[in-house]
Coordinates of C-alpha atoms (C1' of nucleotides) in Angstrom, one line a residue:
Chain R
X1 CA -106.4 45.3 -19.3
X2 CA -104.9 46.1 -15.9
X3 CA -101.4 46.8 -15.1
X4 CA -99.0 43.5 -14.7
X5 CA -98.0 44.0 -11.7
X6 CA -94.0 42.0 -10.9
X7 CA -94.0 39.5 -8.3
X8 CA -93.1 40.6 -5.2
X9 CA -89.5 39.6 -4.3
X10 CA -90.1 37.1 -1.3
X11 CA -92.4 35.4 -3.9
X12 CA -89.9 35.1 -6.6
X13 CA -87.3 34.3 -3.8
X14 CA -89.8 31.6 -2.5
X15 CA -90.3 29.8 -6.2
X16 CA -86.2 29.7 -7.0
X17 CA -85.5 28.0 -3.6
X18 CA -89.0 25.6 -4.2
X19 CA -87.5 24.6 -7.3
X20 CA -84.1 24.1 -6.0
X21 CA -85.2 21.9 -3.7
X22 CA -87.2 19.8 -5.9
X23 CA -84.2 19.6 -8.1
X24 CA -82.5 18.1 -5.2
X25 CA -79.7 20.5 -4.2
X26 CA -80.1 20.2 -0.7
X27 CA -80.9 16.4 0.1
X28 CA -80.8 15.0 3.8
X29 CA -79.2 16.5 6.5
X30 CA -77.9 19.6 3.9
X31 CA -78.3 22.9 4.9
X32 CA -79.8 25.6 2.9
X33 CA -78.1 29.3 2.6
X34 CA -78.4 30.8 5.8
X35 CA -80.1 34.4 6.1
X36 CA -77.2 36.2 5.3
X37 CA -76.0 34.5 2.3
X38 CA -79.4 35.0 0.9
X39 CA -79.5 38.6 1.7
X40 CA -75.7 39.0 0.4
X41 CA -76.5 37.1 -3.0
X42 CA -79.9 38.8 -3.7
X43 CA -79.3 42.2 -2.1
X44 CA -82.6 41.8 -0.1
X45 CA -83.1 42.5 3.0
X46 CA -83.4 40.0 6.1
X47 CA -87.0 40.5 6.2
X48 CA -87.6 40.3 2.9
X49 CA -85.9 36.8 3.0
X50 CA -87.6 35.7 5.9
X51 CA -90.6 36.5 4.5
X52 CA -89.8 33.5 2.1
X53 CA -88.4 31.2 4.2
X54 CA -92.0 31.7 6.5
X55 CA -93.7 30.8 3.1
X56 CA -91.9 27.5 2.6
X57 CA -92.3 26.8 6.6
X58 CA -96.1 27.3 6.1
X59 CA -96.5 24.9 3.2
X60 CA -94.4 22.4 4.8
X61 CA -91.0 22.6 2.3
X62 CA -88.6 23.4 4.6
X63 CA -88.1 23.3 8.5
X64 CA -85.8 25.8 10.8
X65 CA -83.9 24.9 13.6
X66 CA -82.2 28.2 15.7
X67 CA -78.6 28.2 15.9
X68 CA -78.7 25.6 13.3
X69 CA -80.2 26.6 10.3
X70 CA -82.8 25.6 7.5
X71 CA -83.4 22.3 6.1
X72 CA -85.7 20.9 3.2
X73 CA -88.2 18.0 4.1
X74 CA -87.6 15.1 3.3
X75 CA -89.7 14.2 0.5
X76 CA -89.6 10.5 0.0
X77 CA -92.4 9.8 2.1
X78 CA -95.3 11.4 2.2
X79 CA -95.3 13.6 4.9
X80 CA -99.0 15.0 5.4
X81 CA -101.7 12.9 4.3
X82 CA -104.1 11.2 1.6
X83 CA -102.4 12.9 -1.6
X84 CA -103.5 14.7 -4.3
X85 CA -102.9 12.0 -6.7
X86 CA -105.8 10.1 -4.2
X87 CA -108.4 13.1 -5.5
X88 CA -107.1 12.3 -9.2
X89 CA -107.9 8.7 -8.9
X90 CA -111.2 9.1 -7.9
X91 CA -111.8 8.3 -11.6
X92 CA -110.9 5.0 -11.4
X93 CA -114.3 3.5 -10.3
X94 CA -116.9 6.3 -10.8
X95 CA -118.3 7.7 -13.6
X96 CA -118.6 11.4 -14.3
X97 CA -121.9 12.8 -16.0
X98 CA -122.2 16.3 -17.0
X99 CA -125.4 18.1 -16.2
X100 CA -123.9 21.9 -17.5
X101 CA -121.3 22.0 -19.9
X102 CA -118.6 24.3 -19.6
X103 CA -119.8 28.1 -19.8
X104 CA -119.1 31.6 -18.9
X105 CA -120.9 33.1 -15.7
X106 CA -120.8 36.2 -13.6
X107 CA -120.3 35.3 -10.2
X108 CA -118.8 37.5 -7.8
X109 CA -118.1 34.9 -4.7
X110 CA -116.4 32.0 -6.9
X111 CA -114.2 34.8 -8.7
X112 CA -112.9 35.9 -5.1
X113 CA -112.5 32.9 -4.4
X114 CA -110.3 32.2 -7.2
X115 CA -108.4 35.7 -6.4
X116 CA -109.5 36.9 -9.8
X117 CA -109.9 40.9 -9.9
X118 CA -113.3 40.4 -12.1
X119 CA -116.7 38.7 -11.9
X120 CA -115.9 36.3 -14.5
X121 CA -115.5 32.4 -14.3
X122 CA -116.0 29.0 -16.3
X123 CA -118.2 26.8 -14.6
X124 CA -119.3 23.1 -15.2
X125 CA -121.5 21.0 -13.5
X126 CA -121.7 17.5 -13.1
X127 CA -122.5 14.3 -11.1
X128 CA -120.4 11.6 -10.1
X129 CA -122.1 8.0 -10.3
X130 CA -120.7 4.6 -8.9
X131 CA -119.3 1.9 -11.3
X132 CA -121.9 -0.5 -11.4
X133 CA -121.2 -4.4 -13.2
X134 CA -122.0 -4.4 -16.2
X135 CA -124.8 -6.3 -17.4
X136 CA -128.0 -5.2 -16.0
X137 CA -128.0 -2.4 -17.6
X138 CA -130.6 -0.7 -20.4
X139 CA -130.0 0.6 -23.5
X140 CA -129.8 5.0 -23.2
X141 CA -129.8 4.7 -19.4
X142 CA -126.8 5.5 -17.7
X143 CA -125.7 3.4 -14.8
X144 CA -124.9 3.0 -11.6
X145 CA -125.6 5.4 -7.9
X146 CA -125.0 9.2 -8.2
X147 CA -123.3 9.7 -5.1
X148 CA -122.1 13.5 -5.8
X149 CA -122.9 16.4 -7.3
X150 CA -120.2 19.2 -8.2
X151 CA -119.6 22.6 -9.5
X152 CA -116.4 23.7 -11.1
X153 CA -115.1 27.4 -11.4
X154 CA -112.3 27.4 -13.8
X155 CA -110.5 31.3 -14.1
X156 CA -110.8 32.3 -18.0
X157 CA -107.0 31.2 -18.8
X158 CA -107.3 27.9 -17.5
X159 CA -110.9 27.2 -18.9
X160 CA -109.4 28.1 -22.3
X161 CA -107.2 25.2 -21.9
X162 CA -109.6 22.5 -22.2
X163 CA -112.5 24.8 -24.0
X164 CA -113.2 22.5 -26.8
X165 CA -112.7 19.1 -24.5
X166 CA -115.9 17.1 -25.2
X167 CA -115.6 15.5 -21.9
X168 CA -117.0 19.2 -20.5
X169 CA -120.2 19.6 -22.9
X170 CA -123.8 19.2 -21.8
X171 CA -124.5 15.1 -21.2
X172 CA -121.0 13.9 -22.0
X173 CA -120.1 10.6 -19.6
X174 CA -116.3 10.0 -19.0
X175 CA -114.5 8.8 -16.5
X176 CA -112.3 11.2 -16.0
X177 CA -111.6 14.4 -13.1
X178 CA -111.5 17.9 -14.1
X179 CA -108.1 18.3 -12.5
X180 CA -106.5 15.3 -14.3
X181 CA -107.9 16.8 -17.7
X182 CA -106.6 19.8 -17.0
X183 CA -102.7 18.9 -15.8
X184 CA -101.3 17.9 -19.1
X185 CA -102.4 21.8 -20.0
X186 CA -100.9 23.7 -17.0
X187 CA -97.7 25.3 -17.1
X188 CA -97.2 25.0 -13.7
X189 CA -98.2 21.5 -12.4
X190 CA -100.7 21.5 -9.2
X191 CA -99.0 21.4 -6.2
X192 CA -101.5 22.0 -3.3
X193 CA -105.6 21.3 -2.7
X194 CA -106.6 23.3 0.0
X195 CA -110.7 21.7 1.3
X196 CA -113.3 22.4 4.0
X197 CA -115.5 19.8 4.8
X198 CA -118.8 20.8 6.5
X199 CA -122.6 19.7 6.4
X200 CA -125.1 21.3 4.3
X201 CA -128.4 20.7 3.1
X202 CA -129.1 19.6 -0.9
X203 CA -130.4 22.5 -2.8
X204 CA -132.7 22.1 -5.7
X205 CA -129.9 20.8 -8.2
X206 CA -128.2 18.5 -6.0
X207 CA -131.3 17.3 -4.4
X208 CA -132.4 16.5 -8.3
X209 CA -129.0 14.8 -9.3
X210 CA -128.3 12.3 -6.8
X211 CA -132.1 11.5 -6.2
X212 CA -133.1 13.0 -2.6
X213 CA -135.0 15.2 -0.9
X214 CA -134.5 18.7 -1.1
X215 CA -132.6 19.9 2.3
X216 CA -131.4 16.5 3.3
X217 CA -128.2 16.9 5.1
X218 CA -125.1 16.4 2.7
X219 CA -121.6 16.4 3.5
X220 CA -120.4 19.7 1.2
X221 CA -116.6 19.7 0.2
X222 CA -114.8 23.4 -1.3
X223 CA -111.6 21.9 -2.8
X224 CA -109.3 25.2 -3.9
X225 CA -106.3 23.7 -6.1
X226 CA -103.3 26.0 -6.0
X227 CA -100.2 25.6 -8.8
X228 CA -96.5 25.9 -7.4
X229 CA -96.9 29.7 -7.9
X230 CA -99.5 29.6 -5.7
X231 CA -101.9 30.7 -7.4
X232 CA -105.8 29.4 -7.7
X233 CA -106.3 27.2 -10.7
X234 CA -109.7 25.4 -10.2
X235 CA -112.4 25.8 -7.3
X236 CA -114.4 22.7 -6.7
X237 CA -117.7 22.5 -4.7
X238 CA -119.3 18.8 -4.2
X239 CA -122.4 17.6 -1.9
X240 CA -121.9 14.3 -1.4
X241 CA -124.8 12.1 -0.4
X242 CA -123.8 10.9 3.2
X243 CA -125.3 7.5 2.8
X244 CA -123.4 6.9 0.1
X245 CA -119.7 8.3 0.7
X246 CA -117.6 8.7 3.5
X247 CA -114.4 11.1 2.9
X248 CA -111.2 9.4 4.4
X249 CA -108.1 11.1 5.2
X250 CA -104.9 9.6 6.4
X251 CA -102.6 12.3 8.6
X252 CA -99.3 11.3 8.9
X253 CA -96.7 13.0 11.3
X254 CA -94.8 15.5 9.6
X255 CA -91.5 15.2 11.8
Chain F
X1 CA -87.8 22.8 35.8
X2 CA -87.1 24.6 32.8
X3 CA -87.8 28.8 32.8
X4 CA -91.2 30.0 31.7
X5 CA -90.8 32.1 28.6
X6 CA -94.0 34.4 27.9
X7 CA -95.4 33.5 24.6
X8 CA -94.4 36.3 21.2
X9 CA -96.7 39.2 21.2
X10 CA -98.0 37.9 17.6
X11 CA -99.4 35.2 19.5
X12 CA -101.3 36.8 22.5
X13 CA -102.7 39.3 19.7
X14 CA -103.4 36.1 17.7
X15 CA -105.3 34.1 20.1
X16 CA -107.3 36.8 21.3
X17 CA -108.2 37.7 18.0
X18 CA -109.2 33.9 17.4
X19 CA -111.0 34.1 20.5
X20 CA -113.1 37.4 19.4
X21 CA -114.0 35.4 16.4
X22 CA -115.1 32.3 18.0
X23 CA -117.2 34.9 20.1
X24 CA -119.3 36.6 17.3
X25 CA -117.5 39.9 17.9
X26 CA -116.7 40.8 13.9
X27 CA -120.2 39.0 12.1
X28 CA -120.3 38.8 8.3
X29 CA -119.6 41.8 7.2
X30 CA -118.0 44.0 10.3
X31 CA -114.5 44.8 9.5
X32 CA -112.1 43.8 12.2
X33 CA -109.9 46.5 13.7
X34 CA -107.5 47.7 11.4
X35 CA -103.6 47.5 11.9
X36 CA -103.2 50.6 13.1
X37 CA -106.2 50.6 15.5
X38 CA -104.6 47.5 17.1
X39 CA -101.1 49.3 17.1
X40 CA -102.7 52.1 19.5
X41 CA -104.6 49.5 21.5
X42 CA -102.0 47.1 22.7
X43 CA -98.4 49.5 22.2
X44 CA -97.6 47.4 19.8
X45 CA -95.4 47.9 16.3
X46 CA -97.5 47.3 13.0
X47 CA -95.3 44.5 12.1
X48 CA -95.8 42.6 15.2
X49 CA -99.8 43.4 14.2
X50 CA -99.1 42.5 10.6
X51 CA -97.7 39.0 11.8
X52 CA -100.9 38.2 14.5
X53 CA -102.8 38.4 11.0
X54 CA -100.9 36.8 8.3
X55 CA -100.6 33.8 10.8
X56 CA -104.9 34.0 10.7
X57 CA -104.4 34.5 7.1
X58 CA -102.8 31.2 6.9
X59 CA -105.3 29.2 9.2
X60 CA -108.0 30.4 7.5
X61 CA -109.5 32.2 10.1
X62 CA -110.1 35.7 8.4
X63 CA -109.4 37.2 4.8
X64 CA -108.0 40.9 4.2
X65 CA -108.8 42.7 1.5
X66 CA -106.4 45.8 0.4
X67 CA -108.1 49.3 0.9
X68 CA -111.4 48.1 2.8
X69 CA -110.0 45.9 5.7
X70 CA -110.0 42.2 7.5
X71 CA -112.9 40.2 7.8
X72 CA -113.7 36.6 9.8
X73 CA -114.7 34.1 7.8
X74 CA -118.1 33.7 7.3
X75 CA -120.0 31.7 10.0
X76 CA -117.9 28.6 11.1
X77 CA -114.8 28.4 13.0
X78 CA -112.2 27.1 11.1
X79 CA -109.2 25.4 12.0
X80 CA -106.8 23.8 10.0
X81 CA -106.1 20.0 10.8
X82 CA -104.0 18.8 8.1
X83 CA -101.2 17.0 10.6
X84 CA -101.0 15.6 14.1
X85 CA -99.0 18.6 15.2
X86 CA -102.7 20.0 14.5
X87 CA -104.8 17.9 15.7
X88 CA -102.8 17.8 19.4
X89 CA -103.0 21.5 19.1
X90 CA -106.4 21.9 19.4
X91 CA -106.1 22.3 22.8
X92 CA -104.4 26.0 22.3
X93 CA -107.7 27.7 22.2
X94 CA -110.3 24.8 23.1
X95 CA -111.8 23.8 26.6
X96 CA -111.8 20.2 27.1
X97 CA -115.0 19.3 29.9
X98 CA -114.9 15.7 30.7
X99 CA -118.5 14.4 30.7
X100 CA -118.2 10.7 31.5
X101 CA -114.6 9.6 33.2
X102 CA -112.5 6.9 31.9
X103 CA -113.9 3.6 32.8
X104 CA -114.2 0.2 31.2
X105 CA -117.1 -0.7 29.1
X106 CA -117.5 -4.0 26.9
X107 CA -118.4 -2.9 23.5
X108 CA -117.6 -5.3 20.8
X109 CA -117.9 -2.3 17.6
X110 CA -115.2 -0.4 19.4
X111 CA -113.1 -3.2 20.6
X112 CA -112.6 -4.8 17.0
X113 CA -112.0 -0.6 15.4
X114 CA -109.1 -1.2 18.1
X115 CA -108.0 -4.4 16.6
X116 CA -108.4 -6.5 20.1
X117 CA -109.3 -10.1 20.6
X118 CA -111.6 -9.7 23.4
X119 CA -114.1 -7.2 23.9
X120 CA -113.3 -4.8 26.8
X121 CA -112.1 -1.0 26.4
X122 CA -111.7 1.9 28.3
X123 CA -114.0 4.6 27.3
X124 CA -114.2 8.7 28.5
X125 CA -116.6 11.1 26.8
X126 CA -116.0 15.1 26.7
X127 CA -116.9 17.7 25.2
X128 CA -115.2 20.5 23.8
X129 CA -115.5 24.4 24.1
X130 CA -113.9 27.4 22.2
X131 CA -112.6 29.8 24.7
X132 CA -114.3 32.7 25.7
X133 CA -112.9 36.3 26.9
X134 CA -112.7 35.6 30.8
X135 CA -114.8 38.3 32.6
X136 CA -118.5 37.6 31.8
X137 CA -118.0 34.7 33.5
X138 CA -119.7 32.8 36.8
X139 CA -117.9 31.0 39.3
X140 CA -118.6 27.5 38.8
X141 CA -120.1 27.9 35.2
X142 CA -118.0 26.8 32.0
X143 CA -117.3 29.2 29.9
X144 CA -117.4 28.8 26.1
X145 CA -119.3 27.4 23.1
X146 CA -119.5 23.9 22.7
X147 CA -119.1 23.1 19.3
X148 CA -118.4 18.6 19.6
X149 CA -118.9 15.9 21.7
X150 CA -116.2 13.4 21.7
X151 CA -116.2 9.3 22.8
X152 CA -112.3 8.1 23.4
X153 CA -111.9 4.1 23.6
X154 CA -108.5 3.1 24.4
X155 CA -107.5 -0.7 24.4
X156 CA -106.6 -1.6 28.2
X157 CA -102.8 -1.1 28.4
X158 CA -103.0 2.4 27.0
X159 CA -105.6 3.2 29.0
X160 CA -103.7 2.2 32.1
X161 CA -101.3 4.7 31.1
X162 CA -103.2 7.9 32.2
X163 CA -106.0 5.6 34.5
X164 CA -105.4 8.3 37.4
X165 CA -104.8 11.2 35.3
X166 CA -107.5 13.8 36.7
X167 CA -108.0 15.4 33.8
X168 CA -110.2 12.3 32.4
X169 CA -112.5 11.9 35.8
X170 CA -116.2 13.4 35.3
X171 CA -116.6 16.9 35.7
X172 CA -113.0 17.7 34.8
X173 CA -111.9 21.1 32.9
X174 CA -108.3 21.2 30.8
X175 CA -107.0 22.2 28.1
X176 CA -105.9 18.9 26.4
X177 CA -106.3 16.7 24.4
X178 CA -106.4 12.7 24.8
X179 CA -103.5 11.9 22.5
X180 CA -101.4 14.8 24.1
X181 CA -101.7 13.5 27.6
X182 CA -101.3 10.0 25.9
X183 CA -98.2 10.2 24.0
X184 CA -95.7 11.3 26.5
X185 CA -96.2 7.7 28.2
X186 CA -96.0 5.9 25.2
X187 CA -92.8 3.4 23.8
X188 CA -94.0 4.2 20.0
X189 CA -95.0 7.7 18.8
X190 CA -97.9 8.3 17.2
X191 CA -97.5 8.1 13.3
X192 CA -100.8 8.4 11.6
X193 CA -104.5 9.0 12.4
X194 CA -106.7 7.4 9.8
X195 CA -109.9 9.8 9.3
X196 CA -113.2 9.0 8.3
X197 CA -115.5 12.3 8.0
X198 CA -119.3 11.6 7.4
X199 CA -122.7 13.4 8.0
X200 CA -124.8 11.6 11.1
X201 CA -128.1 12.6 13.3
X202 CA -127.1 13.6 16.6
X203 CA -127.8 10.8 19.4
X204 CA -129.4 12.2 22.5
X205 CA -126.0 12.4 24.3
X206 CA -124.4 14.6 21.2
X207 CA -127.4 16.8 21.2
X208 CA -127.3 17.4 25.0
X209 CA -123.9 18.1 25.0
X210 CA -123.5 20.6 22.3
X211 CA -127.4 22.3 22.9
X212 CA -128.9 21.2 19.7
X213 CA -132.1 19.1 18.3
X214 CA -132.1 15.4 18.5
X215 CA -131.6 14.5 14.9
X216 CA -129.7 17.7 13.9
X217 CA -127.3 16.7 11.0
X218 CA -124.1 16.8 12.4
X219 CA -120.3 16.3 11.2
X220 CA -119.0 12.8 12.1
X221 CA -115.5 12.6 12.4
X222 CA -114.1 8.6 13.2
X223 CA -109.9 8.9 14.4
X224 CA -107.4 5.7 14.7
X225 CA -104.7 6.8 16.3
X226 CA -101.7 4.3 15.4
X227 CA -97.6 3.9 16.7
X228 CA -95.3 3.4 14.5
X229 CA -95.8 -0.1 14.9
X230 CA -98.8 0.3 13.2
X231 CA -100.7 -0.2 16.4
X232 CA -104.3 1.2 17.4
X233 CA -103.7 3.4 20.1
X234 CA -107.1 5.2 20.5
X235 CA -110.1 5.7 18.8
X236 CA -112.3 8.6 18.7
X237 CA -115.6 9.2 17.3
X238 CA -117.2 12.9 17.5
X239 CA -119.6 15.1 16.4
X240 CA -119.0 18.3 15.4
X241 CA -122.0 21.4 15.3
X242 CA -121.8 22.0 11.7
X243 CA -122.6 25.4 12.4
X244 CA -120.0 25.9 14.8
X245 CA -116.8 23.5 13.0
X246 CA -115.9 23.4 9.9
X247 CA -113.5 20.8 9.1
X248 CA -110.2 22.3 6.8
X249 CA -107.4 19.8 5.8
X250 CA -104.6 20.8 3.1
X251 CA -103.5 17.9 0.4
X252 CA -100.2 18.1 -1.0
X253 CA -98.1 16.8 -3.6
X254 CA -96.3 13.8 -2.5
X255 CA -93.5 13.7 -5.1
Chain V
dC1 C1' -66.3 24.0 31.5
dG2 C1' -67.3 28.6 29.8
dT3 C1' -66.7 31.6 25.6
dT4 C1' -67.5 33.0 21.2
dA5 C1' -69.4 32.9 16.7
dT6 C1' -73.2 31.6 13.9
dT7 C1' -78.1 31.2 13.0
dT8 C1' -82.8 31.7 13.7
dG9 C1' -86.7 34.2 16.5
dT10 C1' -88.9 38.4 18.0
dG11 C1' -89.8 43.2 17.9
dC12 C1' -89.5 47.9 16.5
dG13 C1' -89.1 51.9 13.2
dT14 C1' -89.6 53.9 8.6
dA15 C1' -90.8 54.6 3.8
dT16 C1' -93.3 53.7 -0.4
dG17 C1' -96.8 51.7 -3.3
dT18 C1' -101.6 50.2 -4.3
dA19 C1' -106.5 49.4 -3.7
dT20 C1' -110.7 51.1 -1.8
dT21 C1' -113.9 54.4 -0.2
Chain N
dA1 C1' -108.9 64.5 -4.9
dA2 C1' -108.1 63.0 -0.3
dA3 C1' -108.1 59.8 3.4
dT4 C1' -107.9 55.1 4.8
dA5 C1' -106.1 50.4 4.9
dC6 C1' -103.4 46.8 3.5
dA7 C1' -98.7 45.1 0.9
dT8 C1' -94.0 45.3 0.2
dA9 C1' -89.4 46.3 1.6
dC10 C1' -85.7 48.3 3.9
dG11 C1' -83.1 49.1 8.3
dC12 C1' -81.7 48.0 13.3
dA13 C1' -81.4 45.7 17.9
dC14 C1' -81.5 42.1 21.0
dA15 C1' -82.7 37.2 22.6
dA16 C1' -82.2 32.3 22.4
dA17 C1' -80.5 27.9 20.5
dT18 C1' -76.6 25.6 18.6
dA19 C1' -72.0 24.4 17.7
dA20 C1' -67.1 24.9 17.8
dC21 C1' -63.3 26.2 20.4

DNA sequence: CGTTATTTGTGCGTATGTATT
DNA sequence: AAATACATACGCACAAATAAC
């Protein structure tokens, strides 16, 4: 087992002001500790304090104004975007169908992916169908439009989490999202999704789940979901069938 | 008028690494110069170096990897458009060439995306290059990649706004964008831009524009721009080279 | 109005640790 | 084992923006 290695200090100073501000210390027009008072009550350095305010900049928690000082964002409204709570409620109205249940696998691109510092990951694979009405539907058929197909990479601690939930096995139909199965479970709750959308054709197993051709042109989506720590929780890879989904986004100013 | 300050030495070292990228310079594998290397080159101090990269870090543009070096991402240029802020900014490191000027068209689809009762917009097509090292360059040739082919419409008193700006008459080179030269003459702000990001054949125009097959999957990418009166400003349909673009957008946690 | 103190931004130098080759 | 390359952390100096006097 390797080393723990402690978290570096602007990490540790990055997660005790995160949570302070979520605990509402510094509402409105407050200002946080200034540089100085941060260096003088943690005996850090100025860089190593800057370092941490840079952090919080980056993932929009705080803003800085020169001569001024630092301020937390206003969280009432929603300052980016489409939420994370908009991925979790894709459940609503589709169906989840799993093709591969939950397994260990070698596999050296997800694990960097996920930061891990070995070749091993949890992976499930399912597709996502349409709600159809009820009604004209067969007995043992499953229904409704597969629209997506995705793979899941789970590090070894999380997949342990929900290793015996039936809703991952081989053939098992839910409506559910890995990410809202998992929450309850986490320590730290998710805080950030990070995706890149791009176009890619259907490979064997996506062209055989969602019913098209082999290299037809899919919109392909890498969602990396990141806990409060920052750290990599669940890596997500979905072709969606173009004619039947079109991701929407909302950007909203931040200032 | 206000003194020119010279941009940070981060940045400069930033953009021209971006610009190296865009260019092919460091493909798959090939380890871009190391901190030190880059220390020698441009007299600079590491930290200054080490900043250039983190902020690359954070856009996604490369990965570093303790011990072996930095790398580019894989093949496609990212850029991260999770805000307005980053979606104005495009224009940082992108070469807007205006292929059809502003004029008035009647198209009825457009018109009623824009919300108007009648059926007349003002429409201006471009396209859009990554910058390119200058030097290699021709007089009277463009320099760059093109990587998507844009179609503006703007409802009639918006577009009246910027009607003799030169930057949207045919042939025009800048560095903006449409809702950068926009906003500065507008009453309300712009608040939101509602996304819709699909997979569609490119038309003959797209395919001209960009250099690719008629047909070529590309990445469709539908903007409303609206005030904070909840007011269509512009609309903007383009289509990105998926092998060129790849689209990156952070979710967060609302509350 | 300018002056001064405060606060953040940029930039440099150095030292030490850890991962990779 | 040694060299290379990135990560963390400390220190200092000066510039620019802001606010209070």
């Amino acid at each position: 087992m390797p080393a723990m290695r402690p978290e570096p200090a602007y990490q540790i100073l990055r997660q005790r002001l995160r949570e302070e501000i979520a605990a509402g210390t510094y509402p409105d027009g407050v200002r946080l500790p200034t540089e100085s008072e941060l260096v003088a009550e943690y005996g850090l350095s100025r860089q190593t304090v800057r370092r941490a305010f840079q952090d919080l900049v980056a993932e929009g928690a705080v803003y800085r104004v020169p001569g001024r000082g630092t301020y937390a964002r206003d969280n009432a409204y929603l300052r980016q975007l489409g939420s994370i709570e908009d991925l979790m409620s894709l459940s609503e109205d589709t169906t989840m169908e799993v093709l591969q249940g939950l397994s260990r696998r070698v596999d050296v691109a997800a694990a960097s992916r996920l930061r891990l510092d070995h070749d091993v990951v949890y992976t499930v694979v399912f597709r996502r169908l349409h709600d159809r009405r009820a009604g004209a539907q067969r007995p043992g058929e499953t229904d409704g439009v597969p629209f997506v197909v995705t793979t899941v990479h789970l590090p070894e601690p999380v997949a342990r989490l929900v290793g015996d939930a039936p809703e991952l096995t081989t053939g098992a139909v839910s409506t559910n999202t890995v990410i809202g199965l998992l929450e309850p479970h986490l320590n730290q709750p998710i805080a950030q999704a990070a995706q890149s959308i791009t176009v890619a054709p259907a490979d064997g197993v996506a062209a055989g789940a969602v019913g098209c051709d082999q290299g037809h042109p899919m919109l392909r989506v890498d969602r990396l979901y990141s806990d409060t720590a920052a750290a990599p929780v669940e890596l997500a890879v979905s072709y969606f069938l173009p004619e039947q989904y079109t991701y929407r986004v909302t950007l909203r100013r931040s200032g």
